[in-house]
Amino acid sequence: MLHTSEQTSSTESHIRIISAHRADPAKVRDYEQTPRQRPRVAEMKDHYDFSKGARGKFYR
């Protein structure tokens, strides 16, 4: 169980309580068989130049 809170104004806030449990096999099967809509990916602009880029330069 966990919660999140968001202050929406000086007098109001939204609190979300999230409870999770292990899914039974029927729920897992239903979830896995439900088609999902892929998020829209923004197209890469032609003027971006990565020819001098270093892969993993800032990776820690």
C-alpha positions as a printed Julia matrix, in Angstrom:
60×3 Matrix{Float64}:
  0.0     0.0     0.0
  1.22    3.48   -0.8
 -0.15    6.96   -1.24
  0.54   10.06   -3.27
 -0.59   13.58   -2.54
 -0.78   16.7    -4.67
 -1.51   20.19   -3.41
 -4.03   21.6    -5.92
 -4.55   24.95   -4.2
 -3.88   26.57   -0.85
 -6.98   24.89    0.61
 -7.29   21.67   -1.42
 -5.2    18.62   -2.08
 -5.71   15.31   -3.85
 -4.65   12.13   -2.08
 -4.44    8.87   -4.01
 -4.3     5.6    -2.07
 -2.91    2.69   -4.08
 -3.31   -0.89   -2.94
 -1.7    -3.74   -4.86
 -1.96   -7.5    -4.58
 -0.8   -10.49   -6.59
 -3.06  -11.07   -9.59
 -4.71  -14.44   -9.99
 -4.04  -16.38  -13.25
 -7.31  -15.25  -14.88
 -6.47  -11.56  -14.3
 -2.95  -12.04  -15.67
 -4.3   -13.77  -18.78
 -6.91  -11.03  -19.29
 -4.29   -8.29  -18.93
 -1.83   -9.99  -21.29
 -4.47  -10.58  -23.99
 -5.91   -7.06  -23.94
 -4.48   -5.03  -26.83
 -2.69   -1.9   -25.71
 -2.36    1.3   -27.68
  1.29    2.19  -28.18
  2.22    5.72  -27.14
  2.77    8.13  -30.0
  6.45    8.71  -30.62
  7.51   12.13  -31.82
  9.32   12.04  -35.13
 13.01   12.91  -35.15
 13.67   16.21  -36.9
 15.96   16.08  -39.95
 18.2    18.9   -38.69
 19.37   16.97  -35.59
 23.0    15.92  -36.08
 24.36   13.16  -33.86
 27.5    12.49  -35.94
 29.77   13.86  -33.17
 27.82   12.3   -30.3
 29.48   10.06  -27.71
 27.39    7.08  -26.64
 27.16    6.72  -22.86
 29.18    9.85  -22.1
 27.06   10.83  -19.1
 26.08    7.33  -17.99
 26.92    6.58  -14.32
